[in-house]
Tab-separated table of C-alpha atoms and ligand atoms in Angstrom:
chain	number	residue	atom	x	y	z
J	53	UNK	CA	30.266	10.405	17.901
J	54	UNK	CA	29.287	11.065	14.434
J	55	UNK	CA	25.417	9.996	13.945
J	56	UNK	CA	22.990	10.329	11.039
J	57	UNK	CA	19.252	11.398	12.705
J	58	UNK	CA	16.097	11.706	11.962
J	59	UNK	CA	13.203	13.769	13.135
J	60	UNK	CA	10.200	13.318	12.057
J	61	UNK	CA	8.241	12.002	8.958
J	62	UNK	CA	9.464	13.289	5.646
J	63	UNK	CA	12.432	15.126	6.917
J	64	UNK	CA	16.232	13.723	5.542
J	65	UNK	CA	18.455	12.904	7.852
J	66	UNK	CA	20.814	15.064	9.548
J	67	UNK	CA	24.719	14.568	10.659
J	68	UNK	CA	24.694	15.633	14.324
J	69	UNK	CA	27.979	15.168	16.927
J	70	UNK	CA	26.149	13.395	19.631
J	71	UNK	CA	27.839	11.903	22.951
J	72	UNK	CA	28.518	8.207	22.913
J	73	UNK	CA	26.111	6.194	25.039
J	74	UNK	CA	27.277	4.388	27.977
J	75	UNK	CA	26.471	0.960	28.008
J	76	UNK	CA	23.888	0.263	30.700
J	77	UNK	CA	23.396	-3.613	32.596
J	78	UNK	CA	23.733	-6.474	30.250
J	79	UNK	CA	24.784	-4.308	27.824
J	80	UNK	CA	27.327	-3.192	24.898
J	81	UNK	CA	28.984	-0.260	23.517
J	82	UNK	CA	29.718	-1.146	19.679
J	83	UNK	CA	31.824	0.069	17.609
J	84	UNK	CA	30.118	0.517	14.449
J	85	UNK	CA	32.351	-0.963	11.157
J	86	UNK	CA	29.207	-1.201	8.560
J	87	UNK	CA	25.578	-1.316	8.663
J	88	UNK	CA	23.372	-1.952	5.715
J	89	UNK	CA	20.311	-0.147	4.357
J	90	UNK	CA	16.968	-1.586	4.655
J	91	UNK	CA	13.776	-1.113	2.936
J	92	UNK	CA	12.334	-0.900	6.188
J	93	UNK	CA	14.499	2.177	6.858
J	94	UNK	CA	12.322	3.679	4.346
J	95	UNK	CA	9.418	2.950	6.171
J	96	UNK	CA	10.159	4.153	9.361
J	97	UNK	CA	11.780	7.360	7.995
J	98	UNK	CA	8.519	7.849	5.767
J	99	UNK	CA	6.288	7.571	9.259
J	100	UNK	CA	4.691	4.501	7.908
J	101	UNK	CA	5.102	2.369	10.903
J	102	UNK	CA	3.610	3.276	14.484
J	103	UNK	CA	5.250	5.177	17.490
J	104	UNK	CA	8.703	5.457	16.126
J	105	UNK	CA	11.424	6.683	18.816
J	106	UNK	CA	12.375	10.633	18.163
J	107	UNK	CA	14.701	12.191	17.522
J	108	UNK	CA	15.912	8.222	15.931
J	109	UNK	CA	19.073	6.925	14.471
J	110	UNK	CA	18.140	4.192	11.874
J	111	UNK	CA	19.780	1.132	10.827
J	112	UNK	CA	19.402	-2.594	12.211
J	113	UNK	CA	21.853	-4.468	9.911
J	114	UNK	CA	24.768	-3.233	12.196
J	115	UNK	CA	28.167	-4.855	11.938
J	116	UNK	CA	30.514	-3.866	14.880
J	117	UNK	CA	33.302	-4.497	17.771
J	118	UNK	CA	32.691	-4.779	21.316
J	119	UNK	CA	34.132	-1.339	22.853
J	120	UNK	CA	33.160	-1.672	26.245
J	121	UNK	CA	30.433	-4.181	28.140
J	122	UNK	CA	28.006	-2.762	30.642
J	123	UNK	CA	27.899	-3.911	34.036
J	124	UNK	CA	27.517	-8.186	34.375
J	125	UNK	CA	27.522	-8.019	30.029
J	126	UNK	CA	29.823	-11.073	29.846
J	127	UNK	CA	29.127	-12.864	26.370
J	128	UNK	CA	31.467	-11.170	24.292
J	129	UNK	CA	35.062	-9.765	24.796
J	130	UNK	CA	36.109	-6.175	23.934
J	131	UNK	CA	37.423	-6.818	20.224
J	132	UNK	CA	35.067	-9.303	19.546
J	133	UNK	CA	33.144	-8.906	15.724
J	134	UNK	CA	29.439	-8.964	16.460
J	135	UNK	CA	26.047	-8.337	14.313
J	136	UNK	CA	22.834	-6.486	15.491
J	137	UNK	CA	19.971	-7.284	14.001
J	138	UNK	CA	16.093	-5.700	13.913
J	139	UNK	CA	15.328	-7.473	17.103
J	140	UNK	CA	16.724	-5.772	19.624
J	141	UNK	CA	15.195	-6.465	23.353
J	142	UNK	CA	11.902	-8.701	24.187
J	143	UNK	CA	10.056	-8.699	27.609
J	144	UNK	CA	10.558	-12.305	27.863
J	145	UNK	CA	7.567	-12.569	29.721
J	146	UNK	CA	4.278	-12.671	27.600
J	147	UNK	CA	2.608	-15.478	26.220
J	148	UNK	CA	4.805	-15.339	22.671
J	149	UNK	CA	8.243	-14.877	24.288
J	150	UNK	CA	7.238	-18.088	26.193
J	151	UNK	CA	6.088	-20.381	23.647
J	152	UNK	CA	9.204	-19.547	21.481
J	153	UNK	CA	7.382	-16.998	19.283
J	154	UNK	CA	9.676	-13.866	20.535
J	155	UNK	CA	9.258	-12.401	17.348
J	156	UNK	CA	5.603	-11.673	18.163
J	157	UNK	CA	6.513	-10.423	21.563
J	158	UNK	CA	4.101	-7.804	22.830
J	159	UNK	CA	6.996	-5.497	24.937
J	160	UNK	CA	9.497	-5.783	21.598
J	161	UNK	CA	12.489	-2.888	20.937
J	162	UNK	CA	13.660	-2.806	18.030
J	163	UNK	CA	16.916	-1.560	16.847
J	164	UNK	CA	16.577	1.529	14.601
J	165	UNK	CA	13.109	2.054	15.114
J	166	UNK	CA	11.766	2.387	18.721
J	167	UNK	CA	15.881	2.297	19.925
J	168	UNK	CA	18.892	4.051	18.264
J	169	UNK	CA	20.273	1.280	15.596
J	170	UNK	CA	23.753	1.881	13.313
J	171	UNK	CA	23.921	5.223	11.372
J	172	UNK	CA	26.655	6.081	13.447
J	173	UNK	CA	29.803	5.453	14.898
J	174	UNK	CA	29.142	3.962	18.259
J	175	UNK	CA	25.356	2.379	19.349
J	176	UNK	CA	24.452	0.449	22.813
J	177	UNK	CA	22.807	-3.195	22.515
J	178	UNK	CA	21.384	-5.820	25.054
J	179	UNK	CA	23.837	-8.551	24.652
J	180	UNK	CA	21.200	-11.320	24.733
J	181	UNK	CA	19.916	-10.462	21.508
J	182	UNK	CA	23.625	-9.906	19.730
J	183	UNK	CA	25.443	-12.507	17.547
J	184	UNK	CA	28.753	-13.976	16.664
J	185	UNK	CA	29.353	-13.503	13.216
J	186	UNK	CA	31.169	-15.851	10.675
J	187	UNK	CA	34.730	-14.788	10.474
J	188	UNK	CA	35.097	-15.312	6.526
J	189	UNK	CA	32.596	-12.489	6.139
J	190	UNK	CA	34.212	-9.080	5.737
J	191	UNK	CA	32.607	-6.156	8.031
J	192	UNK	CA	30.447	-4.593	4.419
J	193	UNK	CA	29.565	-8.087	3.444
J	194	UNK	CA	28.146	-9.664	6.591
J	195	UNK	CA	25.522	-6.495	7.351
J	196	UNK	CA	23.084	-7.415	4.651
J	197	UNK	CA	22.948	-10.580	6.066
J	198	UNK	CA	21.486	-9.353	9.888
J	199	UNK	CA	17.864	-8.463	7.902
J	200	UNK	CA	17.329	-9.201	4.214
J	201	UNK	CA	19.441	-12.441	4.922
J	202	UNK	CA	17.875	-13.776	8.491
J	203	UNK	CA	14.382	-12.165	7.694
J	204	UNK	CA	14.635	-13.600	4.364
J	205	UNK	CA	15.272	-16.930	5.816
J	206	UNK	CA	12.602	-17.156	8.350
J	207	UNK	CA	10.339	-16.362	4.856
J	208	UNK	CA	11.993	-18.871	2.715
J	209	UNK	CA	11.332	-21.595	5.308
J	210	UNK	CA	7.672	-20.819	5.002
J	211	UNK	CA	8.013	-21.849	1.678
J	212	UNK	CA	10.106	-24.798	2.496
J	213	UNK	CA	8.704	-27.430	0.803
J	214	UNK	CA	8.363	-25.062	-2.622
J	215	UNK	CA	10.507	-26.966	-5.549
J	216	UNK	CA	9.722	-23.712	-7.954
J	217	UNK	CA	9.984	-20.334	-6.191
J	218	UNK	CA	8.863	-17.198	-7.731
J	219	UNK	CA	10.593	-13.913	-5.405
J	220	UNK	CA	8.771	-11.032	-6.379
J	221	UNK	CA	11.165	-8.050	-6.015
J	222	UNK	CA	14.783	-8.414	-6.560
J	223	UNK	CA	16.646	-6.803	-4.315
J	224	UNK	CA	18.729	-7.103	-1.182
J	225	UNK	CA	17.259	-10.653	0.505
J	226	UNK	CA	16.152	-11.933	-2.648
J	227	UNK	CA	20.005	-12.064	-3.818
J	228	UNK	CA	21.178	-14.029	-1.150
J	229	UNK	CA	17.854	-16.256	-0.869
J	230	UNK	CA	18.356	-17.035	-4.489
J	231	UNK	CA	21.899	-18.721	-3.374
J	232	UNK	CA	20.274	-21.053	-0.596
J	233	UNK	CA	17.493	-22.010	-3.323
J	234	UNK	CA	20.290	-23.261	-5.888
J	235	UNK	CA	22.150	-25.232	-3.077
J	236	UNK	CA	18.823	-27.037	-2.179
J	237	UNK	CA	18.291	-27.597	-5.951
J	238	UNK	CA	15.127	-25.395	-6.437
J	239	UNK	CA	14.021	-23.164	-9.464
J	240	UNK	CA	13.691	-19.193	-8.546
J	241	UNK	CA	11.679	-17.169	-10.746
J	242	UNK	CA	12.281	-13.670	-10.049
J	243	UNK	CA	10.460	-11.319	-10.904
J	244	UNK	CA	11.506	-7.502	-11.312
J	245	UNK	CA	10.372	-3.901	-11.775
J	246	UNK	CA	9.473	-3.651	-15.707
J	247	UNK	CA	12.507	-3.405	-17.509
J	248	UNK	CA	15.165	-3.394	-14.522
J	249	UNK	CA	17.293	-4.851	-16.694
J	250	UNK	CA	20.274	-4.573	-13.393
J	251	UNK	CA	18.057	-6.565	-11.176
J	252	UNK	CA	17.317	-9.611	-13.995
J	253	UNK	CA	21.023	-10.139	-14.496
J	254	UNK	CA	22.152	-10.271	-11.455
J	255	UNK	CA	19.382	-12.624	-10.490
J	256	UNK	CA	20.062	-14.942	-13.505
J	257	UNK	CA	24.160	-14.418	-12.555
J	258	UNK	CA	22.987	-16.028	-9.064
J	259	UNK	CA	21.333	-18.890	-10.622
J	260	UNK	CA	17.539	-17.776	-11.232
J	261	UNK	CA	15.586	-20.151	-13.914
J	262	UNK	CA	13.390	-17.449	-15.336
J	263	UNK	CA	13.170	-13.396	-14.888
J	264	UNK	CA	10.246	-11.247	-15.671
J	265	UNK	CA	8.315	-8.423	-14.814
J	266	UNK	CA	6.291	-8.675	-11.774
J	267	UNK	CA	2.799	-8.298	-13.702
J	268	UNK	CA	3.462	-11.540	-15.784
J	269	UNK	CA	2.461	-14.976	-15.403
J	270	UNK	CA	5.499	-17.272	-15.280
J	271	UNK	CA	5.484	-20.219	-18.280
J	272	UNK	CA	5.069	-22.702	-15.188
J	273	UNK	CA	3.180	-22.793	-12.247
J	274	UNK	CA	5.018	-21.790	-9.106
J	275	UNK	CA	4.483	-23.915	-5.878
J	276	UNK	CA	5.327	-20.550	-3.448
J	277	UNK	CA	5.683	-16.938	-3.579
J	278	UNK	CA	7.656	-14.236	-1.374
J	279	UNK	CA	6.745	-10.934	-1.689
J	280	UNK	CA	9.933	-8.772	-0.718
J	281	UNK	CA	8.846	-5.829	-2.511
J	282	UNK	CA	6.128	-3.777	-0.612
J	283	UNK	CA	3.395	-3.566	-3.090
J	284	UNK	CA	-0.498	-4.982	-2.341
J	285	UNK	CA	-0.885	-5.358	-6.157
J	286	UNK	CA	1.715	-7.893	-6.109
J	287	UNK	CA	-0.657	-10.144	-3.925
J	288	UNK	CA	-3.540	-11.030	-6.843
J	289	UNK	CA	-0.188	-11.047	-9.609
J	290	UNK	CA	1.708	-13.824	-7.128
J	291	UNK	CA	-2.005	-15.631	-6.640
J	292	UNK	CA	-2.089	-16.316	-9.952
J	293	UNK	CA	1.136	-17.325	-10.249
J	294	UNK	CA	0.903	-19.985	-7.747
J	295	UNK	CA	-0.404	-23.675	-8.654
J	296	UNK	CA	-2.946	-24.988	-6.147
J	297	UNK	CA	-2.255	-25.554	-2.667
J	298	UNK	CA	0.437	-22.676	-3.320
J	299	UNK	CA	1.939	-20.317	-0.422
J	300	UNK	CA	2.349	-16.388	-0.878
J	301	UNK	CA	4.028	-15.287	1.243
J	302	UNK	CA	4.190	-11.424	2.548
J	303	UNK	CA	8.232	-11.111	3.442
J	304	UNK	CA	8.049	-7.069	4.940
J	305	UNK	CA	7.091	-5.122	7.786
J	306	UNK	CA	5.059	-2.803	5.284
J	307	UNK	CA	2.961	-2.755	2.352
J	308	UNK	CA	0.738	-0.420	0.255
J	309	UNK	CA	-3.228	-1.706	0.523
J	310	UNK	CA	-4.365	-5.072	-1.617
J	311	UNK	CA	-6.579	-4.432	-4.096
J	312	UNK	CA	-9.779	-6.599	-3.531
J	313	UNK	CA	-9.360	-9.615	-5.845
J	314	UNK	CA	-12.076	-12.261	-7.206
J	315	UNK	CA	-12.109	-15.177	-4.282
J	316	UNK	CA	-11.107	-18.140	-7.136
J	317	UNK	CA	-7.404	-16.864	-6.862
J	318	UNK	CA	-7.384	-17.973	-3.516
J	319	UNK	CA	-9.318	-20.783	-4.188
J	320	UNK	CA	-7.877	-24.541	-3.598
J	321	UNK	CA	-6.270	-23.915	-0.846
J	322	UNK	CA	-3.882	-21.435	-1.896
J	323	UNK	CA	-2.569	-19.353	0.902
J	324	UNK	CA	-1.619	-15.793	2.097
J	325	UNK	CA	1.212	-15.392	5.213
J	326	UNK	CA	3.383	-12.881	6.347
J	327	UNK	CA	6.286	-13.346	8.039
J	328	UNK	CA	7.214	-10.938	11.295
J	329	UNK	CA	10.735	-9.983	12.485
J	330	UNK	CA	12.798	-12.863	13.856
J	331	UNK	CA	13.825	-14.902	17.039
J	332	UNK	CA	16.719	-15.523	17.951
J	333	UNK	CA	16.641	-19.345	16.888
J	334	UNK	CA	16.874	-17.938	13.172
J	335	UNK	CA	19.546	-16.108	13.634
J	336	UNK	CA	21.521	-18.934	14.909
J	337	UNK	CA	20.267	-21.554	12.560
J	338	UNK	CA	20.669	-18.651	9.593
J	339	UNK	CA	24.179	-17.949	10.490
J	340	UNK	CA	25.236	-21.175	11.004
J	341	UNK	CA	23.696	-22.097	7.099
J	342	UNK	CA	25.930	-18.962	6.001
J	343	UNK	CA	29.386	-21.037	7.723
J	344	UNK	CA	28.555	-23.822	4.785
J	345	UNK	CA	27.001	-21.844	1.594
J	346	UNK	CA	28.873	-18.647	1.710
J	347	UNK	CA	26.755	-16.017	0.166
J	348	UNK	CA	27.815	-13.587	-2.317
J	349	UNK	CA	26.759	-10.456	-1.116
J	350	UNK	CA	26.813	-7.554	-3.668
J	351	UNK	CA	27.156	-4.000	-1.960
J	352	UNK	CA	27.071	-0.977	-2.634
J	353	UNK	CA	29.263	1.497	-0.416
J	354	UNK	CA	28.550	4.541	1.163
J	355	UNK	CA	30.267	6.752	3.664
J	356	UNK	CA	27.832	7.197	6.922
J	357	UNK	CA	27.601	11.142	5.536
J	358	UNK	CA	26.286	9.710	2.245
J	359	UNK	CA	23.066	7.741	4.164
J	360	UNK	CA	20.715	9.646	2.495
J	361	UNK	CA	21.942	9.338	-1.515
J	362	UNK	CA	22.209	5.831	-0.310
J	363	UNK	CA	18.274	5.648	1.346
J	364	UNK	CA	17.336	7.744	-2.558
J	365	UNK	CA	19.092	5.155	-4.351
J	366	UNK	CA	17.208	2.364	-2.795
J	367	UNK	CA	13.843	3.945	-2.858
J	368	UNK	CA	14.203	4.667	-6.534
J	369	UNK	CA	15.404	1.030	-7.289
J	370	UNK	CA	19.132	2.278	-8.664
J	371	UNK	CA	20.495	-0.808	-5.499
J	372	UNK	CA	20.381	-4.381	-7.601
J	373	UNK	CA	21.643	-6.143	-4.463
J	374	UNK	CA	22.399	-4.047	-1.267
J	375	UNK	CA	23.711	-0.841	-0.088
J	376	UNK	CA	25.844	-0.279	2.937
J	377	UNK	CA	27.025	2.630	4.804
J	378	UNK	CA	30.603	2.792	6.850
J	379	UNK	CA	31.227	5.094	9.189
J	380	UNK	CA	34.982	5.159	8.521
J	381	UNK	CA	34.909	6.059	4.595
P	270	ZN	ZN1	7.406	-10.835	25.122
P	271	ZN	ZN1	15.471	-4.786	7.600
């Protein structure tokens, strides 16, 4: 199979002809139709997150067909459309796996980082931690959703009782979060890179109240914050943007150091989370919201070969919305 790999901190990826796996107990060999490009790609291909696997394929918003199941795999039949997301294995044993907190696990894989994810044309996945996908989602359209979408969501629900929501960073998950906020009839304020004029119009096109840079105070207090974009400065700029009692919260797996701040930003309650890869429970619930408000997912398509103009173009904020990468174009 055809495979885009990387080796090491720094280094681009390279196309390599590698064998495909064979699917091992409880698992399946997927046919890879489209997987999208995450900011956390970045991350791990910069060496900014611990004990990667090497040599690594990337990708974890993998759309695909069952090829072949491993031995006693039984969920899904060969043909069957499925999506694998960041999560890809837990121990199911420690003390977070059994009080329903599996995205804390302490024994976690996860796909693309510490095992081979979807810049390719084939990858192997535990079937337990698969899912059906909606069918009125094409193949290009339904990838974004498996991170920005489902780790968006478990970060919007944090904000859940927010009536005005400021997303700081406008990019993959903030364009399909923006569509669940109009349906529940709150205001976004997003907020953008200075002068990205791309970003602002799609995020008023989607329904956004109010678009700004990042360093300005919105007219009107916001109520909560998500930070998608992985900058520390945002942290003191969304503080004071947030009325008392407000929420930040910290949406990515990354983020450069927050600078120290005076303590009356945090004062009155106002609060600092982050939110940290998903269970499985989201993923159902998420994809079973995206049946009833059908997101609009704007992508930008690359052939697999192309993974690296497409990782650039993200890194240099030329994406508004979200790239993906097919292995057949
Ligand atoms: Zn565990
Ligand atoms: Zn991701």
């Amino acid at each position: 199979m055809k495979a885009m790999v990387w080796d090491g901190p720094g280094r681009r990826l390279v196309e390599r002809d590698l064998p495909t796996p064979e699917p091992g107990e409880g698992e399946l060999l997927i046919r890879v139709q489209a997987c999208g490009v995450c900011r956390t790609d970045l991350h791990v291909i910069d060496g900014e997150l611990p004990q990667p696997k090497r040599p690594l394929i990337p990708g974890h918003e993998v759309v695909g067909t069952v090829v072949r199941p491993g031995l006693g795999a039984r969920r899904f039949s060969v043909g069957e459309r499925v999506g694998i997301p960041w999560l890809g294995k837990t121990c199911g044993n420690c003390r977070f796996c059994r009080s329903g907190r599996e995205n804390l696990c302490e024994h976690p894989e996860f796909t693309g980082y510490t095992r081979d994810g979807g810049y390719a044309e084939y990858l192997l996945a535990d079937e337990r931690f698969v899912f059906a996908l909606p069918e009125e989602y094409a193949d290009g359209d339904a990838a974004p959703l498996l991170c920005a979408g489902l780790i968006g969501y478990r970060s919007y629900r944090k904000a859940e009782r927010a009536n005005r929501l400021g997303f700081y960073g406008f990019g993959a998950a903030a364009h399909l979060l923006v569509q669940l906020a109009v349906v529940q009839e709150k205001e976004v304020y997003a907020f953008t890179r200075a002068g990205d004029a791309a970003a602002q119009a799609l995020a008023r096109e989607l329904g956004a109240v109010w678009t700004g840079a990042s360093t300005v105070v919105p007219p009107d207090p916001l109520d909560a914050a998500i930070l998608f974009a992985p900058v520390g400065d945002l942290i003191p700029a969304a503080l004071r943007a947030v009325d008392r009692g407000g929420k930040v919260v910290c949406a990515g797996i990354h983020m450069s150091d927050i600078p120290s701040f005076p303590y009356r930003l945090l004062w009155e309650e106002r609060e600092i989370v982050s939110v940290a890869n998903l269970t499985r429970q989201d993923g159902e619930e998420f994809f079973s919201l995206a049946r009833r408000v059908h997101f609009r997912t704007h992508i930008h398509s690359y052939p697999l070969s192309q993974a690296n103009e497409a990782l650039s173009a993200l890194r240099e904020g030329r994406i508004a919305g979200a790239a993906v990468l097919f292995p057949d174009r």
